[in-house]
Every structure is written in structure tokens, then in C-alpha cells.
Short mmCIF file of N, CA and C in Angstrom, two decimals:
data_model
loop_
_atom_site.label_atom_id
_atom_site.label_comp_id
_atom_site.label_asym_id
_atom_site.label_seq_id
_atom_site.Cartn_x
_atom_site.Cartn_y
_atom_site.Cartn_z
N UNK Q 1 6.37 13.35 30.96
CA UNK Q 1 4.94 13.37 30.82
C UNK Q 1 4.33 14.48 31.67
N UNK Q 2 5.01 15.82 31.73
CA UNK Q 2 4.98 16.15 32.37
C UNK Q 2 3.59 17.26 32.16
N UNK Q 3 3.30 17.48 30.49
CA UNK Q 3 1.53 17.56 30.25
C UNK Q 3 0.72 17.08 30.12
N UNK Q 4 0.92 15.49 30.31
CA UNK Q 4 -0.43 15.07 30.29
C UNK Q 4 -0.91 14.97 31.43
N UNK Q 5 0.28 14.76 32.69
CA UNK Q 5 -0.19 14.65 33.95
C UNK Q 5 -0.83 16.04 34.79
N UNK Q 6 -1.02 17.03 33.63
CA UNK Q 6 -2.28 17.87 33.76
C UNK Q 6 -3.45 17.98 33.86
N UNK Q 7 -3.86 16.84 32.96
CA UNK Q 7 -5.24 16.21 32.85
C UNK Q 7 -5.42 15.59 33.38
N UNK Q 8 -6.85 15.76 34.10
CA UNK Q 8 -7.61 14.76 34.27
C UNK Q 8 -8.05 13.90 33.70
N UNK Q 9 -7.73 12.43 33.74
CA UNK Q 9 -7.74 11.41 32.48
C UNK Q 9 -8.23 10.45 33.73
N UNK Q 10 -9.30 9.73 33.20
CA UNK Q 10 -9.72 8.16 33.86
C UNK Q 10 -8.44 7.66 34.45
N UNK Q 11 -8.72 6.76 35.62
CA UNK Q 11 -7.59 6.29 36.21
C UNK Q 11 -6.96 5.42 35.12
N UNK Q 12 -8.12 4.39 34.40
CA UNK Q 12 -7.57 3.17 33.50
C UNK Q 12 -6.88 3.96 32.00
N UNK Q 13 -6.90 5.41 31.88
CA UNK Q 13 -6.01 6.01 30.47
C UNK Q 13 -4.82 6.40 31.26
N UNK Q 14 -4.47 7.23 32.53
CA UNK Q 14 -3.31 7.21 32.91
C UNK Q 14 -2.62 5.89 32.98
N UNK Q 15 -3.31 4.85 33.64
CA UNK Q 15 -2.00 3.84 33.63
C UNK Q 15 -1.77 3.01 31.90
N UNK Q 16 -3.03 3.30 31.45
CA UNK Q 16 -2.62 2.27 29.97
C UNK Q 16 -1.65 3.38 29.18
N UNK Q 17 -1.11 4.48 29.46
CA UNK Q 17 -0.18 5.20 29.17
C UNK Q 17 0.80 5.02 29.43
N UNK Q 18 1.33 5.03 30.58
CA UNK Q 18 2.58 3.99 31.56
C UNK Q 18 3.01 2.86 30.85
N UNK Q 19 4.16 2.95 30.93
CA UNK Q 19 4.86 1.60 29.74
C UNK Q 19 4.61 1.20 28.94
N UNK Q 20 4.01 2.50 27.91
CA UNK Q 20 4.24 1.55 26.19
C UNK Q 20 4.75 2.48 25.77
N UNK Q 21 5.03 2.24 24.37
CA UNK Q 21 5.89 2.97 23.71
C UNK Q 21 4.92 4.08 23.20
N UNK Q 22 3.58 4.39 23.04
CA UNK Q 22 3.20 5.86 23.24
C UNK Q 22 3.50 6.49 24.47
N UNK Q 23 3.59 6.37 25.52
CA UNK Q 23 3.65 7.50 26.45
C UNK Q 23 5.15 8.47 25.94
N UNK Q 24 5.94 8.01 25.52
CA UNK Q 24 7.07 9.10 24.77
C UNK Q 24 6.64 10.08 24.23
N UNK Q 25 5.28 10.35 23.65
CA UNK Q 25 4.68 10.93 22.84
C UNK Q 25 3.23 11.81 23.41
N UNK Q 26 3.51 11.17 24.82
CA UNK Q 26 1.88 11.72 24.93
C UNK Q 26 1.92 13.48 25.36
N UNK Q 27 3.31 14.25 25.81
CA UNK Q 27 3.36 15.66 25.98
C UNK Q 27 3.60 16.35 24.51
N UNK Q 28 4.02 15.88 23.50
CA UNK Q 28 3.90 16.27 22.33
C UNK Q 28 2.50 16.17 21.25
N UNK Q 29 1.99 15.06 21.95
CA UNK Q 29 0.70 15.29 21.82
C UNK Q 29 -0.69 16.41 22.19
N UNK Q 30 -0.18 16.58 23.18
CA UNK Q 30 -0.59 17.66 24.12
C UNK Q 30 -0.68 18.94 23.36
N UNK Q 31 1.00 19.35 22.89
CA UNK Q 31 1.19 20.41 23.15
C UNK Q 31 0.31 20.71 21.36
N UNK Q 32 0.46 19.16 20.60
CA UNK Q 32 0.04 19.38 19.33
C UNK Q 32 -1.30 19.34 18.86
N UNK Q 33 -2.54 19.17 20.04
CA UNK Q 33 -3.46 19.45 19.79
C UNK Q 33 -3.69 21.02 20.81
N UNK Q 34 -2.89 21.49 21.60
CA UNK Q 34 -2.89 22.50 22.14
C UNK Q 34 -3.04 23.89 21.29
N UNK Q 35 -1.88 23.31 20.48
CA UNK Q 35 -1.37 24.65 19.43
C UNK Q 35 -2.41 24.74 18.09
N UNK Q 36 -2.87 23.86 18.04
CA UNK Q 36 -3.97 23.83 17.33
C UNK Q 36 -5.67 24.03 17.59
N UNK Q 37 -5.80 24.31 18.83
CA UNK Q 37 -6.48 25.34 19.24
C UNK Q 37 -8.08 24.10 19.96
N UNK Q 38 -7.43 22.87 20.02
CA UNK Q 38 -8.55 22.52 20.71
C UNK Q 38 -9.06 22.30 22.20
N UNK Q 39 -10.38 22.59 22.25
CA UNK Q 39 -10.81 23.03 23.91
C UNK Q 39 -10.02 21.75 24.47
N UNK Q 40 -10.22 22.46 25.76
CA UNK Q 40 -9.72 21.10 26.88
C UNK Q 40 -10.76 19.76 27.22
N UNK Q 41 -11.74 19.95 27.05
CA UNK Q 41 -12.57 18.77 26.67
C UNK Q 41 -12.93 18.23 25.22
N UNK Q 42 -11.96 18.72 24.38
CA UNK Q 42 -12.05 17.58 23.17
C UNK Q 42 -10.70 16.79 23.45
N UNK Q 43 -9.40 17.69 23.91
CA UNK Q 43 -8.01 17.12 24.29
C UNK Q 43 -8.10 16.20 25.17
N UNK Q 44 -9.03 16.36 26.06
CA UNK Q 44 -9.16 15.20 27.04
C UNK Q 44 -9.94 13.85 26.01
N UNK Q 45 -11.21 14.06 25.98
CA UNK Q 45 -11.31 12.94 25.00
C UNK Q 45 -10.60 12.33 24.15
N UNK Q 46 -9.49 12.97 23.46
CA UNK Q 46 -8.60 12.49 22.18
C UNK Q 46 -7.52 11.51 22.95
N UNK Q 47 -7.27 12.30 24.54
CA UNK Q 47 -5.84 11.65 25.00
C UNK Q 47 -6.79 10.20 25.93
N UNK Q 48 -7.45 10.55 26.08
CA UNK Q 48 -8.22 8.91 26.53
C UNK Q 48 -8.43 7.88 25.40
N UNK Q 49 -8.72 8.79 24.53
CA UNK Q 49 -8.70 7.59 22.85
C UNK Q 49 -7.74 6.91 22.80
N UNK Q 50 -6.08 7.79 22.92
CA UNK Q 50 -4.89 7.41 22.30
C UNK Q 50 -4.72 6.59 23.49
N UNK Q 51 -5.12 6.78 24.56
CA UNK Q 51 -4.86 5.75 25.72
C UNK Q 51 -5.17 4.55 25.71
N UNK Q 52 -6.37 4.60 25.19
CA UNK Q 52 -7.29 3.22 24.93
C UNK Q 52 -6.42 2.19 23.57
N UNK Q 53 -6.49 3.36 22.97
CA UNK Q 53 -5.60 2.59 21.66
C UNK Q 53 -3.95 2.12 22.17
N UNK Q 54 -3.37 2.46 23.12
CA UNK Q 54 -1.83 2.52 23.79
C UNK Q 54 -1.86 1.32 24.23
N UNK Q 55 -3.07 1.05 25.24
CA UNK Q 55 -3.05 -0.38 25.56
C UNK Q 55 -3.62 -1.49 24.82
N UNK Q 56 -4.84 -1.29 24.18
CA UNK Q 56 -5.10 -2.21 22.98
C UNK Q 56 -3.68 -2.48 22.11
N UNK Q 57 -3.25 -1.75 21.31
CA UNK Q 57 -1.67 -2.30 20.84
C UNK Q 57 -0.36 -2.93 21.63
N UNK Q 58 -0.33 -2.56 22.64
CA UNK Q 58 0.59 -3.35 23.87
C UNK Q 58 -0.19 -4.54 24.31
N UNK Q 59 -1.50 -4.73 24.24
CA UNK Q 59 -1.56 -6.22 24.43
C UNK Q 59 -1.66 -6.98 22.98
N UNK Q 60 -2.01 -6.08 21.61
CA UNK Q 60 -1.96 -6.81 20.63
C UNK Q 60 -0.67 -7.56 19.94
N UNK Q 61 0.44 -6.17 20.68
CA UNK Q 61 1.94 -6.72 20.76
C UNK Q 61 2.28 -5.82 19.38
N UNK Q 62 1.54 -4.94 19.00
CA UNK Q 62 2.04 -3.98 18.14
C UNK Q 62 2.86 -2.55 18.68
N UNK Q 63 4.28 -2.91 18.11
CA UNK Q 63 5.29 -1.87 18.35
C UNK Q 63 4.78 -0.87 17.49
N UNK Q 64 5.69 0.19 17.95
CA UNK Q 64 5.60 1.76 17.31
C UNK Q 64 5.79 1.61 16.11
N UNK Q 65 6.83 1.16 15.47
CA UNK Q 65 6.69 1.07 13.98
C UNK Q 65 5.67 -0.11 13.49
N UNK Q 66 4.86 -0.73 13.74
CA UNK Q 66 3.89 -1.11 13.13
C UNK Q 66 2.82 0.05 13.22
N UNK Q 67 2.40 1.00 13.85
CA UNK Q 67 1.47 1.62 13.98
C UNK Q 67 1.16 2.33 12.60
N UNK Q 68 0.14 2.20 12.22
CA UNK Q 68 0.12 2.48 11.19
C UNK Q 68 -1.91 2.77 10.67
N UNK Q 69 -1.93 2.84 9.38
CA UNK Q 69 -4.06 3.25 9.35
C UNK Q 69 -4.12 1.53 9.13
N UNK Q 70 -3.44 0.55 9.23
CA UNK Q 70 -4.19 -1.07 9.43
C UNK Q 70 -4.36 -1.11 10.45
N UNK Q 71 -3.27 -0.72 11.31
CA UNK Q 71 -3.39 -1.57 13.08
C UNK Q 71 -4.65 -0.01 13.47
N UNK Q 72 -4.65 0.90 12.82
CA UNK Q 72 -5.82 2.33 13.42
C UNK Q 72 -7.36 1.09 13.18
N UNK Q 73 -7.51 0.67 12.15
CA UNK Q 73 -8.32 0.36 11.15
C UNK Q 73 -8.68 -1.36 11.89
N UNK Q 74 -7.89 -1.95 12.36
CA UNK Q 74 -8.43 -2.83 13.44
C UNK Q 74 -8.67 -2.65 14.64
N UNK Q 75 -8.56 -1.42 15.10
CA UNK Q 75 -8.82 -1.18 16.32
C UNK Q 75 -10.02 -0.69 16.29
N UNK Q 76 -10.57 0.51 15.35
CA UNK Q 76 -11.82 0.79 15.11
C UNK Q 76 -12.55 -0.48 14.77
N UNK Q 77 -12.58 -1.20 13.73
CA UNK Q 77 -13.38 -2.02 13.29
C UNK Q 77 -13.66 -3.57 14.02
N UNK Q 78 -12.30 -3.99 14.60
CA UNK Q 78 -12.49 -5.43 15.16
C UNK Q 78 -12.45 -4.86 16.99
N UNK Q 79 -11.82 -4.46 17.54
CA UNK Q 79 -11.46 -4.19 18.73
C UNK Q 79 -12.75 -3.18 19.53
N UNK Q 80 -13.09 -2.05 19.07
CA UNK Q 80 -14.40 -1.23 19.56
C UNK Q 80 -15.69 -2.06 19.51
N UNK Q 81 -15.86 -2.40 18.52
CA UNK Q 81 -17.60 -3.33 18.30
C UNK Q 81 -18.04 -4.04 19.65
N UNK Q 82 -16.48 -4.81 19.99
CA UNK Q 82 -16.50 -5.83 21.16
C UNK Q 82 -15.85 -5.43 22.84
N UNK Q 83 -15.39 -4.22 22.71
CA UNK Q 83 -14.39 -3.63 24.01
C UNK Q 83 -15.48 -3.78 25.21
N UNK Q 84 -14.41 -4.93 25.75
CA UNK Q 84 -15.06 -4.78 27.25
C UNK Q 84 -14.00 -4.23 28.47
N UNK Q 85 -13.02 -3.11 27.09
CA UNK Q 85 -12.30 -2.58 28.49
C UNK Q 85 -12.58 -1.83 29.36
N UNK Q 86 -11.85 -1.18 30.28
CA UNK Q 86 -12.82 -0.53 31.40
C UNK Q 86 -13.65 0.46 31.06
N UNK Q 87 -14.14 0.45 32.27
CA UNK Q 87 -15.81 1.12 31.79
C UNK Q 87 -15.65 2.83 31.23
N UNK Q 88 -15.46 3.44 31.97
CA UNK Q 88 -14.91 4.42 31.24
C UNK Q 88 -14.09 5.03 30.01
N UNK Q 89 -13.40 4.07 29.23
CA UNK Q 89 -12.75 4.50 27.99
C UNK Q 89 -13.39 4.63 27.06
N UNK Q 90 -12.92 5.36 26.20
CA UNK Q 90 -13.50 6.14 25.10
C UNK Q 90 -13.77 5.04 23.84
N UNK Q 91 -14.99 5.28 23.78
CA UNK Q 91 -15.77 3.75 22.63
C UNK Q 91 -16.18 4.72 21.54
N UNK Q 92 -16.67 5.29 21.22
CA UNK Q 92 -17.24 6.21 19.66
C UNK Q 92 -16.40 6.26 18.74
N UNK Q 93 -16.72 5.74 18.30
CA UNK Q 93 -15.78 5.40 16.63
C UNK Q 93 -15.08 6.71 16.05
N UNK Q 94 -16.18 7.95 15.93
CA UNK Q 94 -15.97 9.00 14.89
C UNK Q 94 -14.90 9.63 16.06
N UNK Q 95 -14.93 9.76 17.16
CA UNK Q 95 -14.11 10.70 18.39
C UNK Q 95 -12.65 10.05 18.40
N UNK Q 96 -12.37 8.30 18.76
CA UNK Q 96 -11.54 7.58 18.84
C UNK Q 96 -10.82 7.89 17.12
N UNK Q 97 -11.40 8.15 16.46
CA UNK Q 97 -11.25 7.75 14.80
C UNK Q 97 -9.73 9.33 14.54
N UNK Q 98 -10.66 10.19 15.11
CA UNK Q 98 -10.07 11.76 15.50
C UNK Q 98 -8.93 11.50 16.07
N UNK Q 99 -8.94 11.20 16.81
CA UNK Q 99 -8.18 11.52 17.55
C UNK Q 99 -6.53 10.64 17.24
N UNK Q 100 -6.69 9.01 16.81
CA UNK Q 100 -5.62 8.56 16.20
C UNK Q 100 -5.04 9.22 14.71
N UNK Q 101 -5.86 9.88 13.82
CA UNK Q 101 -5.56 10.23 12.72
C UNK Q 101 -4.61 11.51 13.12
N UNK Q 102 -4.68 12.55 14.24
CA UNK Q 102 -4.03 13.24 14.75
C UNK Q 102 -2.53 12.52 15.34
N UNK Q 103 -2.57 11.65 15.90
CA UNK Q 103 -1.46 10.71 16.81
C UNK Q 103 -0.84 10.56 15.15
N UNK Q 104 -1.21 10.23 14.24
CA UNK Q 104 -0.26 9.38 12.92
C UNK Q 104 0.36 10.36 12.61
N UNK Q 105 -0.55 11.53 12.37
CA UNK Q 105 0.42 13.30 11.92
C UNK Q 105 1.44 13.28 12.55
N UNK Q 106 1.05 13.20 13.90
CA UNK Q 106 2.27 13.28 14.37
C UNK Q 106 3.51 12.34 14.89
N UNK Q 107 3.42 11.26 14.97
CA UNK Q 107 4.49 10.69 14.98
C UNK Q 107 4.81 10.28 13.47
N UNK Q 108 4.31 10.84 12.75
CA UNK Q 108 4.89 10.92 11.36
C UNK Q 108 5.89 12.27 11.29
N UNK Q 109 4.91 13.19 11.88
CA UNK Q 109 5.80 14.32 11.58
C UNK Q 109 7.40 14.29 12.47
N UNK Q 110 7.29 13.70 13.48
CA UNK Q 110 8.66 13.23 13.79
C UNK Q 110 9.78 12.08 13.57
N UNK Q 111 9.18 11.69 12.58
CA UNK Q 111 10.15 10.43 12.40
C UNK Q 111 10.04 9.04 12.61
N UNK Q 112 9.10 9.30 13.48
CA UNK Q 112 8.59 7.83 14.97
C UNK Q 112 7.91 6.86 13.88
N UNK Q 113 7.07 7.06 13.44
CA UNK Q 113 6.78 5.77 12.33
C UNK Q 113 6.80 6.17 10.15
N UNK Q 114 6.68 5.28 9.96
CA UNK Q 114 7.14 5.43 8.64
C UNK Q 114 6.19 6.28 8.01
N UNK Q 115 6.19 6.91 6.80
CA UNK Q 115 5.10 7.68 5.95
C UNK Q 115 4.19 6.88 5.61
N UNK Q 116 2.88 7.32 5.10
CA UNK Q 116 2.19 6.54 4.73
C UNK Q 116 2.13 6.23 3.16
N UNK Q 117 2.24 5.07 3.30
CA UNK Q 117 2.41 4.14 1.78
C UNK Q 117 0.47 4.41 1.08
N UNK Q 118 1.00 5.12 -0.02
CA UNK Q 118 0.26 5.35 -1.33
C UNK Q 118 0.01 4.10 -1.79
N UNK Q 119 -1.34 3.96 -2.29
CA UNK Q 119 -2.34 2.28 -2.47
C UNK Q 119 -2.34 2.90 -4.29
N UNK Q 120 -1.85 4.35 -4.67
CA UNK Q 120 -1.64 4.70 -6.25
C UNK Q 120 -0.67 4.11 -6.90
N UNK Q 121 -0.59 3.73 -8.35
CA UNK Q 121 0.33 3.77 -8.79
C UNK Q 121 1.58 4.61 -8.66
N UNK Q 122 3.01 4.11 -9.05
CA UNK Q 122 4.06 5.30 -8.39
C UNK Q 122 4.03 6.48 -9.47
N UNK Q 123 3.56 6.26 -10.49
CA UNK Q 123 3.73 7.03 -11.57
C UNK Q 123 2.38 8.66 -10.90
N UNK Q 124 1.51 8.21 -10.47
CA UNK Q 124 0.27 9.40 -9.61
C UNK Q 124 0.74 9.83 -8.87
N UNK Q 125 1.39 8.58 -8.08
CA UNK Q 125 1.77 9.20 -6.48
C UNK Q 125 3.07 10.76 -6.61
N UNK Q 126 3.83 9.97 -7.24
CA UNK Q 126 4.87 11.14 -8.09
C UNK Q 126 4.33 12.95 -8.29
N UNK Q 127 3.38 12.73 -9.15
CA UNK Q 127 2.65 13.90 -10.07
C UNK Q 127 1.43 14.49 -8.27
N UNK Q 128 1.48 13.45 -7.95
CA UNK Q 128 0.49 13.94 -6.52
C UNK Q 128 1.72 14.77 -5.72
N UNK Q 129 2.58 14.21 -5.40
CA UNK Q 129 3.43 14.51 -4.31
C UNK Q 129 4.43 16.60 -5.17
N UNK Q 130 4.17 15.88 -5.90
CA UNK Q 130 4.75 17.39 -7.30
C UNK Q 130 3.53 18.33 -7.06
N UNK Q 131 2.59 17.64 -7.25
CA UNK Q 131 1.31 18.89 -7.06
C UNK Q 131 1.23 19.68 -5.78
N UNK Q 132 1.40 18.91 -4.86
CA UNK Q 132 1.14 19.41 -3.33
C UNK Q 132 2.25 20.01 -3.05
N UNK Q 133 3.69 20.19 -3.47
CA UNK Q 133 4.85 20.79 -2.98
C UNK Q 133 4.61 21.92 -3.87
N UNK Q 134 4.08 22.19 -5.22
CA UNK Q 134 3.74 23.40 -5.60
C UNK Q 134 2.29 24.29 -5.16
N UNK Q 135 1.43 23.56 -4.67
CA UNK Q 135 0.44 24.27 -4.13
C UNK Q 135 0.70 25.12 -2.18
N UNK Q 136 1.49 23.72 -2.14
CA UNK Q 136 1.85 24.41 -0.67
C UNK Q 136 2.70 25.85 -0.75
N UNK Q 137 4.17 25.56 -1.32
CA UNK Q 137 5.04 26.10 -1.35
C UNK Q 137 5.47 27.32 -2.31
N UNK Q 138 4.25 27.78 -3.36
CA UNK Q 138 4.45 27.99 -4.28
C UNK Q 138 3.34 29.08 -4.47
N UNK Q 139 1.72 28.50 -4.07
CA UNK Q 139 1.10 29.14 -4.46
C UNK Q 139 0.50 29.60 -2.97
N UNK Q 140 1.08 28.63 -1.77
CA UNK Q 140 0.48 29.31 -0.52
C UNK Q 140 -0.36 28.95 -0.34
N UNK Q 141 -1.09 27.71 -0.36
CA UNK Q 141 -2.54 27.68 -0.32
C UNK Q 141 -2.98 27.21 0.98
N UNK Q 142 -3.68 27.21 1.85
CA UNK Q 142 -3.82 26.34 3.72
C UNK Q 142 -3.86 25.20 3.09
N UNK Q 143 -4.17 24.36 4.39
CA UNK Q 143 -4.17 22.81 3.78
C UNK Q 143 -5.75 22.39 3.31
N UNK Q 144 -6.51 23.44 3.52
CA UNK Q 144 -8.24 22.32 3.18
C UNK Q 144 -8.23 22.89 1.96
N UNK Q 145 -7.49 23.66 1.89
CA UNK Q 145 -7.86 23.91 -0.23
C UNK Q 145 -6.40 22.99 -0.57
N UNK Q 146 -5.61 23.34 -0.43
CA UNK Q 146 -4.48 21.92 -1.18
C UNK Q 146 -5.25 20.34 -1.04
N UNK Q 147 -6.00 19.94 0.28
CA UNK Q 147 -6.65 19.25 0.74
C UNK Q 147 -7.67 18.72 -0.41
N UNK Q 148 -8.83 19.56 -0.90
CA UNK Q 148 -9.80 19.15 -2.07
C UNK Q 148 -9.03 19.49 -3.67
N UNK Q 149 -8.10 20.14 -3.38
CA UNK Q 149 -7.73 20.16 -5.12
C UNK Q 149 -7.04 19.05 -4.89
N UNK Q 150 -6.26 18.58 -4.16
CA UNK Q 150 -5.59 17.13 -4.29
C UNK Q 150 -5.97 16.10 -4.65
N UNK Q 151 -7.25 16.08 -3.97
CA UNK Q 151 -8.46 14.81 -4.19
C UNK Q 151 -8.78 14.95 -5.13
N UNK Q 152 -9.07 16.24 -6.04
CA UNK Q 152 -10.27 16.15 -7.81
C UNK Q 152 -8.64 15.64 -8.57
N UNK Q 153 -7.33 16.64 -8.21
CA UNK Q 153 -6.73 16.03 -9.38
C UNK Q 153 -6.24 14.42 -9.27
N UNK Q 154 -6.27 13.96 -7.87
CA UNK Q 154 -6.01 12.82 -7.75
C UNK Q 154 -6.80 11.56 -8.74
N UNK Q 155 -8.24 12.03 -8.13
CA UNK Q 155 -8.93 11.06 -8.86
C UNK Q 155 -9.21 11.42 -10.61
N UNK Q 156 -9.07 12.46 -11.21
CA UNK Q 156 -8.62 12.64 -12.64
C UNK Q 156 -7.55 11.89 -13.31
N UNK Q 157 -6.65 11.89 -12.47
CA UNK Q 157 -5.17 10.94 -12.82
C UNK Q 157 -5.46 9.43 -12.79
N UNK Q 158 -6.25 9.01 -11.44
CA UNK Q 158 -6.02 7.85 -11.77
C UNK Q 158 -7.63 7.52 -12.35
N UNK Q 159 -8.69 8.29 -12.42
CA UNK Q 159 -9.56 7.99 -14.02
C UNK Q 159 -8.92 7.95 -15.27
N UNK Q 160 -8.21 8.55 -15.87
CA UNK Q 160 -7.40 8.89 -17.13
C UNK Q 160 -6.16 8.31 -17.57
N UNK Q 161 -5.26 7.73 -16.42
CA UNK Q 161 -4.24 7.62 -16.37
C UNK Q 161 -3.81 6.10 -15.73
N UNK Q 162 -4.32 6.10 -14.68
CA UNK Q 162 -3.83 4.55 -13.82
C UNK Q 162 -4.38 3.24 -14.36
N UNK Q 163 -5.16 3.50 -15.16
CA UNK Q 163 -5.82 1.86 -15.92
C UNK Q 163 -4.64 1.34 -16.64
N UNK Q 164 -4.18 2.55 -17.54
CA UNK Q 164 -3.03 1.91 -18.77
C UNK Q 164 -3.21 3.00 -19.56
N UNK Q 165 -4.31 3.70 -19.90
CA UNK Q 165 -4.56 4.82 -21.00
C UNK Q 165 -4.12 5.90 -21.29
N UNK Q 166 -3.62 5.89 -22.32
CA UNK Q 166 -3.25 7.27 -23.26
C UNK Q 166 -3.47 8.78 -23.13
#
């Protein structure tokens, strides 16, 4: 942990970091909102989020592979409304919201928890996952344009296609 203990982080996000199964993750975190170019006071906010969220799941008793957008998605919705954890941790929905959707990239992108399961039929998800390996790989595109063409052809497919229709 040998970048996060760079930051200055609330006393109560350093220790809710300490013995759970995010702190494995929290210098790769670092380095992965580093390389991606954000100031040191949004990184600080994000790593107090994931802190807040580190210990909310260690007392909810959710392991690393449960982590997932349900256990993200009760923490925003049932757990923030009511947090009377210490006074200092990071409460704003849209900042906290940031900052885990970053944490899933990446312990997705390493292996650490499972992909995220498609709520599409498999027959979209298929023709989705085909679309994006040729837009990435093929035509070069960054990710916020693969990003919105994904979404129009997504929802074309399953207007046209996912009911049952011809």
C-alpha cells in the first residue's frame, strides 16, 4: 500500500482500508486513476469513497467476489440516505457513485471479480459484444464513440429484436 499511504486520507478511510479484501487493490487503484489523468483532489475523494464502501461491505460481510453494481447499488441507495459513519467520509451519491464504477473497471480488468452479467437477451448480448470488438479493434474508435454507438445499436436490437419479432 505503498501509494495510497501517500495520501492524505481521513484517519477513519485509512483504517477502513486495513483488513479487507480491498486494500489489495487500493495502489492499483491509485496508479489507475493516476494514469488517467485525475487531479489529486478528485483521487483523494474517490479513495475515501472506496474506503467508505471497503468498510460498509466488511461489515455487510460482502466478499470480493460478491462485489458487484447490486452490492454498488445498495450502498448508494440503502446505506448513504442513512450513514452515520464517521463524520468525515464521503456521503454524495454522484462522487461515491464515480468513484466505485472506476473500482469495478478495475478489479474487473484484473480478474478479481466476475464480468458483468448482461440483463439482454444472449442472442443481443452476442451481436453487442461482436459490435464492440469490431468498433474497438477494427475501426479504432476511443471508447465515448464505441460508448454511444453501442447504446443506439443496443437499444435498436432489443426494440426490433428482443420481444420475439421478425
Amino acid at each position: 500500500m505503498a501509494e495510497l499511504a501517500r495520501w492524505r486520507l481521513a484517519r477513519a478511510s485509512r483504517d477502513w482500508f486495513s483488513d479487507t479484501e480491498l486494500s489489495f487493490s487500493a495502489d492499483a487503484y491509485v496508479r489507475y486513476l493516476n494514469e488517467r489523468g485525475y487531479s489529486p483532489q478528485t483521487l483523494a475523494v474517490y479513495l475515501e469513497s472506496v474506503a467508505h464502501f471497503a468498510h460498509w461491505s466488511t461489515r455487510q460481510r460482502i466478499g470480493l467476489a460478491e462485489i458487484n453494481e447490486d452490492a454498488v447499488g445498495r450502498f448508494l441507495n440503502q446505506h448513504l440516505p442513512i450513514c452515520r459513519c464517521a463524520r468525515r467520509c464521503q456521503r454524495t451519491r454522484h462522487g461515491v457513485r464515480a468513484a466505485l464504477v472506476h473500482l469495478l473497471k478495475l478489479l474487473r480488468a484484473g480478474g478479481r471479480i466476475a464480468p458483468r452479467k448482461s440483463a439482454d437477451p444472449a442472442t443481443v448480448a452476442e451481436e453487442i459484444h461482436c459490435f464492440e470488438h469490431y468498433l474497438e479493434q477494427v475501426c479504432g474508435l476511443s471508447p465515448v464513440t464505441c460508448r454511444v454507438r453501442l447504446q443506439r445499436v443496443r437499444a435498436f436490437l432489443l426494440d426490433g429484436f428482443a420481444a420475439g419479432h421478425s
